[in-house]
Coordinates of N, CA and C in Angstrom, one line a residue:
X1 N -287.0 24.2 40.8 CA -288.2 23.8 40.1 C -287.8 23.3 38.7
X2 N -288.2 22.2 38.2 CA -288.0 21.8 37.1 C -288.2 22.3 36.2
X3 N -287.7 22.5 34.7 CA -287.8 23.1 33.9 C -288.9 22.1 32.6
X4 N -289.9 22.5 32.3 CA -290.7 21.8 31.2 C -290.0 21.2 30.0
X5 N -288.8 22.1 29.7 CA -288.5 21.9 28.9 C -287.2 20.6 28.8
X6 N -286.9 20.3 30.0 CA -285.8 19.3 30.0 C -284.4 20.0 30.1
X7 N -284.3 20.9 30.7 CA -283.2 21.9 30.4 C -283.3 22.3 32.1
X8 N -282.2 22.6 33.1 CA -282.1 23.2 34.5 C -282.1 24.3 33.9
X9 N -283.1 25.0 35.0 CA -283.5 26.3 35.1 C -282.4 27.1 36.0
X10 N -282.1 28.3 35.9 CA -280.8 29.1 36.7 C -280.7 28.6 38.0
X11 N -281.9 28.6 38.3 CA -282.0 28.4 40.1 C -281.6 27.1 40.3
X12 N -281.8 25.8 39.5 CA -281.6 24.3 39.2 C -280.3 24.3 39.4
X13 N -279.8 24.7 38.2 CA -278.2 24.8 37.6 C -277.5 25.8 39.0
X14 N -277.7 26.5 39.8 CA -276.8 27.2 40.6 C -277.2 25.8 41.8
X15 N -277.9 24.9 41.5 CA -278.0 24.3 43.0 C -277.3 23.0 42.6
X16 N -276.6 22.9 41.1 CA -276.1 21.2 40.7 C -274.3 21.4 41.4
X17 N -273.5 22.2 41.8 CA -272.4 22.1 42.3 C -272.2 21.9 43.7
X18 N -273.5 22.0 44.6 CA -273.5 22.0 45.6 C -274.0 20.6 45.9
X19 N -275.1 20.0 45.2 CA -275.0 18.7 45.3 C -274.4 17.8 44.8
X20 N -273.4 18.2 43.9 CA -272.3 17.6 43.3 C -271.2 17.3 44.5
X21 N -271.4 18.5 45.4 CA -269.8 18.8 46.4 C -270.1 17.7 47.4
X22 N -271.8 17.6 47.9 CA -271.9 16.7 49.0 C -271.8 15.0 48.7
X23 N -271.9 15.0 47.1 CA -271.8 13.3 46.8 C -270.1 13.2 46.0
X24 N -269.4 14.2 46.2 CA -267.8 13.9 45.4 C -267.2 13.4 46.8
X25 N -266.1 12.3 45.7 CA -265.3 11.4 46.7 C -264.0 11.8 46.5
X26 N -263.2 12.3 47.4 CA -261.6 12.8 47.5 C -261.0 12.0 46.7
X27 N -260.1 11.9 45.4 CA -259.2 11.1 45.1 C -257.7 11.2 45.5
X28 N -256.9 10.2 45.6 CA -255.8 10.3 46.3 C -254.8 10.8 45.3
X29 N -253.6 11.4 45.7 CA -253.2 12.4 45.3 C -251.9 11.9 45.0
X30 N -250.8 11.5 44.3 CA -249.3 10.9 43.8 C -248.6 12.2 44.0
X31 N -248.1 11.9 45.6 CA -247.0 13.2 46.3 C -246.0 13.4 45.1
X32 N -245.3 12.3 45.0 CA -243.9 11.6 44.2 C -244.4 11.4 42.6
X33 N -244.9 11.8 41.6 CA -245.1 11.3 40.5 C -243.7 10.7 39.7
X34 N -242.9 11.8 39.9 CA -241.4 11.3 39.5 C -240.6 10.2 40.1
X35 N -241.2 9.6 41.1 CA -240.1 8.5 41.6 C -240.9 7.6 41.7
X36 N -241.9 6.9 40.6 CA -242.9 5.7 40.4 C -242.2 4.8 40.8
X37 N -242.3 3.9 41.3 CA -241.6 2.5 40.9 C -242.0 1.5 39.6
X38 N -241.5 0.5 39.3 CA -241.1 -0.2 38.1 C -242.6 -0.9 38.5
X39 N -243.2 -1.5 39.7 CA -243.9 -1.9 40.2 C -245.6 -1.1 40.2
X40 N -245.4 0.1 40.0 CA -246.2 1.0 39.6 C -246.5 1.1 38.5
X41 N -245.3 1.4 38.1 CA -245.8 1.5 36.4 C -245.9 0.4 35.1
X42 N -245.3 -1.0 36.0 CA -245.8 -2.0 35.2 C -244.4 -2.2 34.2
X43 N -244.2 -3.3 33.5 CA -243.4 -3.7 32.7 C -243.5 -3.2 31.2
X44 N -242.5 -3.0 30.9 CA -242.7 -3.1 29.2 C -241.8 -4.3 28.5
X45 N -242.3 -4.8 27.3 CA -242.0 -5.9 26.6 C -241.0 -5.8 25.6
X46 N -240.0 -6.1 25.8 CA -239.3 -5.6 24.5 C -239.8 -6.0 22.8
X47 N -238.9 -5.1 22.3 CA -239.7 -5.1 20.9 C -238.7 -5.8 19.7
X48 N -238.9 -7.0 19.8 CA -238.3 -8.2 19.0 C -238.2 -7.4 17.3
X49 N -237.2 -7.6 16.1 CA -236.6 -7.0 14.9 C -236.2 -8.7 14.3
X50 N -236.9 -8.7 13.4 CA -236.5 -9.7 12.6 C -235.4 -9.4 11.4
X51 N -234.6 -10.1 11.5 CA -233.5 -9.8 10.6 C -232.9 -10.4 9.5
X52 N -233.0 -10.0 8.5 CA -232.5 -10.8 7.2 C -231.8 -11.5 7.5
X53 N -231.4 -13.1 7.1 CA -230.2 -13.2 7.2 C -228.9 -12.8 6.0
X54 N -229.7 -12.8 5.1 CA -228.8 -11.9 4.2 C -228.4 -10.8 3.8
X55 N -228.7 -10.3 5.4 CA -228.1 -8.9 5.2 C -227.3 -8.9 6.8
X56 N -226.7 -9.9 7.0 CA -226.2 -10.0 8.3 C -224.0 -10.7 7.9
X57 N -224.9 -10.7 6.2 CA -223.0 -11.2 5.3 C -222.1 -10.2 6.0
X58 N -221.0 -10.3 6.2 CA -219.8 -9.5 6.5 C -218.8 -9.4 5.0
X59 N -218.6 -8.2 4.9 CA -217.8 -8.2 4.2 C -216.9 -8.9 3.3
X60 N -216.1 -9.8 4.4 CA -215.3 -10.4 4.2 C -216.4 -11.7 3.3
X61 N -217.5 -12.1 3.7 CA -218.1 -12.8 2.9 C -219.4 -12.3 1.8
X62 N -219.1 -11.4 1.5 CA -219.8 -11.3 0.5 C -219.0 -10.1 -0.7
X63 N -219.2 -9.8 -1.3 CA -218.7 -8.6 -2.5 C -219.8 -7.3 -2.8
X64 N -219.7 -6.0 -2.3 CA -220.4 -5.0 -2.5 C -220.4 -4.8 -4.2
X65 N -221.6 -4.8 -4.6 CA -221.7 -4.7 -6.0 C -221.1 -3.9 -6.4
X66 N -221.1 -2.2 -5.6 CA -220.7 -0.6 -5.8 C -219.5 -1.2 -6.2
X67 N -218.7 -1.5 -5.0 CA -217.2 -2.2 -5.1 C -217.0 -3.0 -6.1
X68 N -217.4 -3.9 -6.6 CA -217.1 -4.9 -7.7 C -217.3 -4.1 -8.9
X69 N -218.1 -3.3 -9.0 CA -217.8 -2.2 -10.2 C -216.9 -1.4 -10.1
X70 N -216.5 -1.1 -9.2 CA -215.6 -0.2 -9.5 C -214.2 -0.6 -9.8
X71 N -214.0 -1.7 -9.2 CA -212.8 -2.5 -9.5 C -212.3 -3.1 -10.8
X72 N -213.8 -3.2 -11.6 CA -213.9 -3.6 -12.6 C -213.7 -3.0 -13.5
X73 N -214.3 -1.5 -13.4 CA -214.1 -0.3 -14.5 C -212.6 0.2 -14.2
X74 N -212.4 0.2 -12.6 CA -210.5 0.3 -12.7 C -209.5 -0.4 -13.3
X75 N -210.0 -1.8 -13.4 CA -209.4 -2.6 -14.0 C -209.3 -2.5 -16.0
X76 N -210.8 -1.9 -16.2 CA -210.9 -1.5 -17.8 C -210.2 -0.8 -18.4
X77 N -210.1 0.5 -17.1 CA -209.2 1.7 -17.4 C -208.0 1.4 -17.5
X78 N -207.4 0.7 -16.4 CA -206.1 0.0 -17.6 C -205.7 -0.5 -17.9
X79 N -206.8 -1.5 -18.3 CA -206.5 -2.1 -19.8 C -206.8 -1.3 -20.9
X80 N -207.4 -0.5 -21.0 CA -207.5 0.4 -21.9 C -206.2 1.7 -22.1
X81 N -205.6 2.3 -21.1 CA -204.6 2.4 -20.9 C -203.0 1.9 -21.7
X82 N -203.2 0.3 -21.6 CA -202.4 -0.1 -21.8 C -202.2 -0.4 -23.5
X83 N -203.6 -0.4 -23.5 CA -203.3 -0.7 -24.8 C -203.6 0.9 -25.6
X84 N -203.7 1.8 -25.4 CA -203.2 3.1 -25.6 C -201.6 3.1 -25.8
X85 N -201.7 3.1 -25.0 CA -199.6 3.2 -25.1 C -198.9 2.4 -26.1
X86 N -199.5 0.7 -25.6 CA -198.9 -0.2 -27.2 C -199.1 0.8 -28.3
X87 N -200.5 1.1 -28.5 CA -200.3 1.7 -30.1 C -199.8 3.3 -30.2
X88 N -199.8 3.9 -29.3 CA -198.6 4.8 -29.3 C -197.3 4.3 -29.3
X89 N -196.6 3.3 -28.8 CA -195.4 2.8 -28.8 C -195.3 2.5 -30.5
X90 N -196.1 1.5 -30.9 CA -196.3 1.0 -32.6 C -196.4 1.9 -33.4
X91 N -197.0 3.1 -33.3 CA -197.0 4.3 -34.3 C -195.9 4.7 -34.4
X92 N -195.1 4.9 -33.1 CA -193.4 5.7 -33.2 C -192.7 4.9 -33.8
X93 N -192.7 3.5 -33.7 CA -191.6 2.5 -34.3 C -192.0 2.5 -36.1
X94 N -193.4 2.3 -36.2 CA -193.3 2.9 -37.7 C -193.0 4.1 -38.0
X95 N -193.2 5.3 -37.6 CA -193.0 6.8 -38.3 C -191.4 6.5 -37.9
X96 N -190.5 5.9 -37.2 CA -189.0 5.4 -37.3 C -188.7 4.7 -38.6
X97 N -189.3 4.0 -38.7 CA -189.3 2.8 -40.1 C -189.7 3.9 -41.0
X98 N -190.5 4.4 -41.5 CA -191.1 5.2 -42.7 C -189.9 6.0 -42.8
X99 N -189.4 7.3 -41.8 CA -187.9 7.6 -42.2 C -186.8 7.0 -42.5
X100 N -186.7 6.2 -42.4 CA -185.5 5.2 -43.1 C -185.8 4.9 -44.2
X101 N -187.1 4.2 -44.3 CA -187.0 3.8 -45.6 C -187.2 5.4 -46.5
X102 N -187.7 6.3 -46.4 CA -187.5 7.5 -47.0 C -186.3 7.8 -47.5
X103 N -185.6 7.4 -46.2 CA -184.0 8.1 -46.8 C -183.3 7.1 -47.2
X104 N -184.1 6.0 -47.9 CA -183.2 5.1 -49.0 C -182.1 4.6 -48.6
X105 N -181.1 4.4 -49.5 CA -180.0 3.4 -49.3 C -180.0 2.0 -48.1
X106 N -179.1 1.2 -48.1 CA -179.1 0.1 -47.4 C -179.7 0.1 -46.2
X107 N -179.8 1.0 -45.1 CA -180.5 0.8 -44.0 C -182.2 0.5 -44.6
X108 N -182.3 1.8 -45.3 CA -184.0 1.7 -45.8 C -184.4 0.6 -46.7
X109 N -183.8 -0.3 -47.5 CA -183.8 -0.8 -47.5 C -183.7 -2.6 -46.8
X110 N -183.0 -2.5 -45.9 CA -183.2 -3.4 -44.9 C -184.7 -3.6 -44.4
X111 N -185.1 -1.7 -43.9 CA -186.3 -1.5 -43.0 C -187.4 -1.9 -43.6
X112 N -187.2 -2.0 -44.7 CA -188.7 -2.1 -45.6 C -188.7 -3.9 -45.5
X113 N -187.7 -4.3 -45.8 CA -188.1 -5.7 -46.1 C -188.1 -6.5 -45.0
X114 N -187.4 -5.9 -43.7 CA -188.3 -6.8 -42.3 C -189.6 -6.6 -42.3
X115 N -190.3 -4.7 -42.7 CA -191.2 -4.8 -41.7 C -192.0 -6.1 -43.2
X116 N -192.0 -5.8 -44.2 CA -192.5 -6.7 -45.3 C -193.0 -8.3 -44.6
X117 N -191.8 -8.4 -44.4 CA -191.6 -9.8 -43.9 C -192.4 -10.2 -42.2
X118 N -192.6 -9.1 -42.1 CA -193.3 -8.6 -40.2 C -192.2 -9.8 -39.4
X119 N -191.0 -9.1 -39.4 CA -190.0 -9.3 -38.6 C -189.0 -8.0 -38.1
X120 N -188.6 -9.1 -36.5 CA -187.8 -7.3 -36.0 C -186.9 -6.9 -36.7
X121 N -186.9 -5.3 -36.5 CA -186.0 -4.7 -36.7 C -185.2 -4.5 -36.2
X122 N -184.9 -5.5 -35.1 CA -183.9 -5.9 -34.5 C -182.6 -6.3 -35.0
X123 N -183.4 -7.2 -36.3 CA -182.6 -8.1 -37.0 C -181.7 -7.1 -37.9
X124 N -181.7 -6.2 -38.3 CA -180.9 -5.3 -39.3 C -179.5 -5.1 -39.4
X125 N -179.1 -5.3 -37.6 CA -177.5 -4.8 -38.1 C -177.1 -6.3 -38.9
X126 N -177.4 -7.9 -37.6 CA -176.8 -8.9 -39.0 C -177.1 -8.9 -40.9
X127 N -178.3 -8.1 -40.6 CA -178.6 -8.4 -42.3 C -177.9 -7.2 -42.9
X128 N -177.2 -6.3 -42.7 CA -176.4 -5.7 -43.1 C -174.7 -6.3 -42.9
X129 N -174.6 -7.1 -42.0 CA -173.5 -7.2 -41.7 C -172.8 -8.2 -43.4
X130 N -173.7 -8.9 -43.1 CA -173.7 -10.3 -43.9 C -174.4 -9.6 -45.2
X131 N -174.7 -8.9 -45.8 CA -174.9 -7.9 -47.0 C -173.7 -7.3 -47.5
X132 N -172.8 -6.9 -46.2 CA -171.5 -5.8 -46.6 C -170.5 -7.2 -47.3
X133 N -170.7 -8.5 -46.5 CA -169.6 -9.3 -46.7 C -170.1 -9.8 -47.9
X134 N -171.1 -10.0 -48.1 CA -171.7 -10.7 -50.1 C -171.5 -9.7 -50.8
X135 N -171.8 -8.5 -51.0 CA -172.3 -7.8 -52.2 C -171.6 -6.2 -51.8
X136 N -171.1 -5.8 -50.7 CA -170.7 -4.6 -50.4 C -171.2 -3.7 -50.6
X137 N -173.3 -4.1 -50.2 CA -174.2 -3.3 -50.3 C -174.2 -2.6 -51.7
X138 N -174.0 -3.7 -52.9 CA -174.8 -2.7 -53.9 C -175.5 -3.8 -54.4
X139 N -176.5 -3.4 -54.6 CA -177.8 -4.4 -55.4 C -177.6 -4.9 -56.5
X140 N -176.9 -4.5 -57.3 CA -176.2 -5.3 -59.1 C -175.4 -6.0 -59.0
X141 N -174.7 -6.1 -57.7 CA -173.5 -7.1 -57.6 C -173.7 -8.1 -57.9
X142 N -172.9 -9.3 -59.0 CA -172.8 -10.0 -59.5 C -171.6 -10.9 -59.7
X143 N -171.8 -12.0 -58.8 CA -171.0 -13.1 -58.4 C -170.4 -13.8 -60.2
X144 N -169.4 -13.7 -60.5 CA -168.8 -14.5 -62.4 C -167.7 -15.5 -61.7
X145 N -167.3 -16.0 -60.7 CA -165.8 -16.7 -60.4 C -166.3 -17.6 -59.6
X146 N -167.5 -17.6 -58.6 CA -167.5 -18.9 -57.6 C -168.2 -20.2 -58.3
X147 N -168.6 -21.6 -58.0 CA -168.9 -22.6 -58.1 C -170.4 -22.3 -58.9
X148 N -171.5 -21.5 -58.1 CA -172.8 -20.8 -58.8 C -172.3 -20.1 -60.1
X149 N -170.9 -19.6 -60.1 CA -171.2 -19.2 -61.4 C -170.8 -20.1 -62.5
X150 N -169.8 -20.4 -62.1 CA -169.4 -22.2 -63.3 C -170.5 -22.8 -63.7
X151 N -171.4 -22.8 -62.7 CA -172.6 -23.4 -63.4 C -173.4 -22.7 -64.2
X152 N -173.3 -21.8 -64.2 CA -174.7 -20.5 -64.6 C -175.5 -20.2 -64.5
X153 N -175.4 -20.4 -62.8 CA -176.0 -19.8 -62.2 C -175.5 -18.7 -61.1
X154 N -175.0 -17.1 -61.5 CA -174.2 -16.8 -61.2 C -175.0 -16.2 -59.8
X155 N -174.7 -16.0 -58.8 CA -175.3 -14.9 -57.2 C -175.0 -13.6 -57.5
X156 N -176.6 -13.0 -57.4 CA -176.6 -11.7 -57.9 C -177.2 -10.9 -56.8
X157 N -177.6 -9.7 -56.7 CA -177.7 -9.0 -55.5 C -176.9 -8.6 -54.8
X158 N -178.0 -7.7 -53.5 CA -177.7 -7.5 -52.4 C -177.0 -8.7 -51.1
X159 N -177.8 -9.9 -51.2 CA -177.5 -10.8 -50.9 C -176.8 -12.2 -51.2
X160 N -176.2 -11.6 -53.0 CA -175.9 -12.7 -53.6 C -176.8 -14.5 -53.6
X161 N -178.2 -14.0 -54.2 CA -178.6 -15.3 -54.4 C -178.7 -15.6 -55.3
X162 N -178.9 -16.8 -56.0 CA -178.9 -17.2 -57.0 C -180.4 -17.2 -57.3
X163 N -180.7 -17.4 -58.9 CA -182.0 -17.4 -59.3 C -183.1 -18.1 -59.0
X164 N -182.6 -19.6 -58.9 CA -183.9 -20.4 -58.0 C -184.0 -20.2 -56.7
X165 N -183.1 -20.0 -56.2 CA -182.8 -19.5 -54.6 C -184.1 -18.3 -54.3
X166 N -183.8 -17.9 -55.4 CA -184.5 -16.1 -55.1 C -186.3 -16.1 -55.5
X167 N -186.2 -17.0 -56.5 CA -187.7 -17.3 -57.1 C -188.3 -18.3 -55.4
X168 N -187.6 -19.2 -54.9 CA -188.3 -19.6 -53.8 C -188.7 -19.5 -53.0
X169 N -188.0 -17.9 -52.2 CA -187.7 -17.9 -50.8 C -188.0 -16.3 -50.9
X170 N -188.3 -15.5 -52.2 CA -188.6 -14.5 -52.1 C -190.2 -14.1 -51.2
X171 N -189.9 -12.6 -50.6 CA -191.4 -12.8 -50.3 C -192.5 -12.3 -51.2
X172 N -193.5 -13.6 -51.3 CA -194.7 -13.4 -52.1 C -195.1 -12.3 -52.5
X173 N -195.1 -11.2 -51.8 CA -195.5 -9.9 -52.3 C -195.0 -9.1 -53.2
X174 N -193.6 -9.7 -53.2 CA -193.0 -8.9 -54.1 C -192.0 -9.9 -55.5
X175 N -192.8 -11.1 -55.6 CA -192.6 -11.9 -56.5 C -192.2 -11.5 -57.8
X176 N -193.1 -10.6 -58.6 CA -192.8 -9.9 -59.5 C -191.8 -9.1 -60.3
X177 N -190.7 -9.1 -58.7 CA -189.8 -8.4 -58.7 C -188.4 -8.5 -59.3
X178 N -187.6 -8.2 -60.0 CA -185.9 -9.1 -60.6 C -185.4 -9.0 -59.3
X179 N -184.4 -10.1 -59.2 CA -183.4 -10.4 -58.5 C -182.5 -9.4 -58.0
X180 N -182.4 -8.7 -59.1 CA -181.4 -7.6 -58.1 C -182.3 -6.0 -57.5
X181 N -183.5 -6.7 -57.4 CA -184.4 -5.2 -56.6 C -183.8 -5.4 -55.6
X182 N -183.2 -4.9 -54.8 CA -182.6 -4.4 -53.6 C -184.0 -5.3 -52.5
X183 N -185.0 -4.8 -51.8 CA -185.7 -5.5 -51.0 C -185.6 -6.8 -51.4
X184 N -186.6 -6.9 -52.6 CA -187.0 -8.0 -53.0 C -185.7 -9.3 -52.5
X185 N -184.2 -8.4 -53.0 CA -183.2 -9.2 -52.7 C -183.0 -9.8 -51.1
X186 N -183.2 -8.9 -50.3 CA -183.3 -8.7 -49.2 C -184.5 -10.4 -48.5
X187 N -185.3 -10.2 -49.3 CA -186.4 -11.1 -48.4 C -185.8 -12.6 -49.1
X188 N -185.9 -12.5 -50.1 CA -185.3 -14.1 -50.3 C -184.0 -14.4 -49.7
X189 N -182.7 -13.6 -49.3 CA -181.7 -14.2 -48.4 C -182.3 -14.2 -47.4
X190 N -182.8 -13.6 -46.7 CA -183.0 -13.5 -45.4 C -184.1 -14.7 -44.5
X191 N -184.8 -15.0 -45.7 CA -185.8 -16.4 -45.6 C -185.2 -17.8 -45.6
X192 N -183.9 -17.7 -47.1 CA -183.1 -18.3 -47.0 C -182.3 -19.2 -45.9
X193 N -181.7 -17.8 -45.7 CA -180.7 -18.4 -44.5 C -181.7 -19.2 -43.2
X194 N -182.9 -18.3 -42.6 CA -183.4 -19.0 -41.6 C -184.1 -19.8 -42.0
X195 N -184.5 -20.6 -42.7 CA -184.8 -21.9 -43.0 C -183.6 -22.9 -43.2
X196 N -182.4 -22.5 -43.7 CA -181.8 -23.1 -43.6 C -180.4 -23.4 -42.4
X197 N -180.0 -22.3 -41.7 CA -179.3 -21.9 -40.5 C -180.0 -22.0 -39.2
X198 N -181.4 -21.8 -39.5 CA -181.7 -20.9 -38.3 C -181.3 -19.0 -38.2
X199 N -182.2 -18.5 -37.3 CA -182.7 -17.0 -37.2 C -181.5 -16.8 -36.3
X200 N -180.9 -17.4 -35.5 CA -179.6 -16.9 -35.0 C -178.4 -16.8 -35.5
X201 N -178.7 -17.7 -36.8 CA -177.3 -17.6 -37.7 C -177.5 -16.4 -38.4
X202 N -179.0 -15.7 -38.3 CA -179.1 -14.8 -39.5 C -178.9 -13.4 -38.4
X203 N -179.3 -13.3 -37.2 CA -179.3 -12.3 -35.8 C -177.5 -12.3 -36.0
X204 N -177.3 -13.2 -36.2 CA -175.3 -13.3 -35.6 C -174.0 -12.9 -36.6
X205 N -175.4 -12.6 -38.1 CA -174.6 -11.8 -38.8 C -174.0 -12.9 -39.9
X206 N -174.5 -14.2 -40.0 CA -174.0 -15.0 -41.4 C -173.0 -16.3 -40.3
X207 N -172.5 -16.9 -40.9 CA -171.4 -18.1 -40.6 C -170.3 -17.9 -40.4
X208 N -169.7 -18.2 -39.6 CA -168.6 -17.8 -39.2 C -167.7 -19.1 -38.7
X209 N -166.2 -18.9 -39.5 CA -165.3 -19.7 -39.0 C -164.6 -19.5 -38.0
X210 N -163.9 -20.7 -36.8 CA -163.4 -20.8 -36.0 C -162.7 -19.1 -35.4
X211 N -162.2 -18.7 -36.3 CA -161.8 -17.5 -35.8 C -162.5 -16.3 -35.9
X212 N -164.0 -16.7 -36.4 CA -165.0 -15.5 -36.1 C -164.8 -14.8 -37.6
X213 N -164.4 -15.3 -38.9 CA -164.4 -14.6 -39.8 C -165.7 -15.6 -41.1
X214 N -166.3 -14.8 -41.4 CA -167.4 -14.7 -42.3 C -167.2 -15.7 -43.5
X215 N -167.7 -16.6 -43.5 CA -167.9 -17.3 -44.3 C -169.1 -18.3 -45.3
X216 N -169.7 -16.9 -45.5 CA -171.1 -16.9 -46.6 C -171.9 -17.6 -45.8
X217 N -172.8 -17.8 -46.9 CA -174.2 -18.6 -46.3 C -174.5 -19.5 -47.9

């Protein structure tokens, strides 16, 4: 019996599964669910990726930024490096130079007036060599018997130069200086001679005759 209210009444509701059972239709039943075929289950589409092409560069054609710095800061480091050591190498060769010239006489003297002159110290042993043979390393030595002195212009010094010789070729810095200041003496032969010899006459220790014996400058 119907219910007034729009709602199955117990007796309604106990009779809706039985008339449900007489109007349900058997559905068919997939023995095999696991062995569908391709045909069953239909195709799938593959799933197309669009791709940069600038992210498809190889190596070989392109430069990883990471990499390009790093090569580049490796590269800083030593240059930086290198030039650490130069001026560690340049400090030792001065605190070499500053002891010499400390301990005076002819060597320190030499040392002072290359580095004056900002030339090597390479050059020292000829500029001593060709020192011992003018003046026998003493700085007042004073030439009274050769041709410069007939005229009166006698060669005084370490390197036996004469006065205009010395006023020319001295170096500027130490202009002020007399003729027989030992450096001072020093930079005007040594200017001397390589403007007028050449630096290998002055490396080779002064002029020399056929049989290798010293014959001034």
């Amino acid at each position: 019996m119907p219910s007034t209210t729009g709602v199955p009444s117990i007796a309604d509701a106990a009779e809706i599964p039985t008339s449900l059972a007489a109007n349900a239709v058997a559905l068919p039943v997939d023995p095999a669910p696991a062995h569908r075929s391709s045909s069953t289950l239909g195709t799938l589409s593959p799933v197309s990726f669009v791709v940069n092409a600038a992210d498809t560069q190889t190596p070989a054609d392109s430069t990883d930024p990471d990499i390009a710095a790093l090569d580049k800061g490796g590269k800083l480091a030593d240059q930086l490096a290198a030039l650490h050591a130069q001026a560690a190498q340049e400090a030792a060769e001065n605190a070499r130079i500053d002891q010499i010239v400390a301990q005076g006489g002819l060597d320190g003297w030499i040392a002072e007036a290359l580095r004056i002159m900002d030339m090597p110290q390479s050059y020292a042993p000829g500029i001593k060599k060709i020192i011992m043979a003018e003046s026998g390393g003493n700085p007042r030595a004073i030439n009274n018997w050769d041709a410069n002195a007939a005229r009166g212009t006698p060669s005084q010094g370490l390197m036996q130069t004469i006065p205009s010789t010395f006023r020319k070729f001295v170096a500027p810095s130490l202009a002020n200086r007399p003729i027989t200041d030992p450096v001072a003496n020093i930079t005007a032969g040594v200017r001397y001679m390589i403007a007028t010899y050449g630096v290998d006459t002055l490396v080779s220790g002064g002029r020399s005759n056929h049989l290798g014996q010293y014959i001034g400058y």
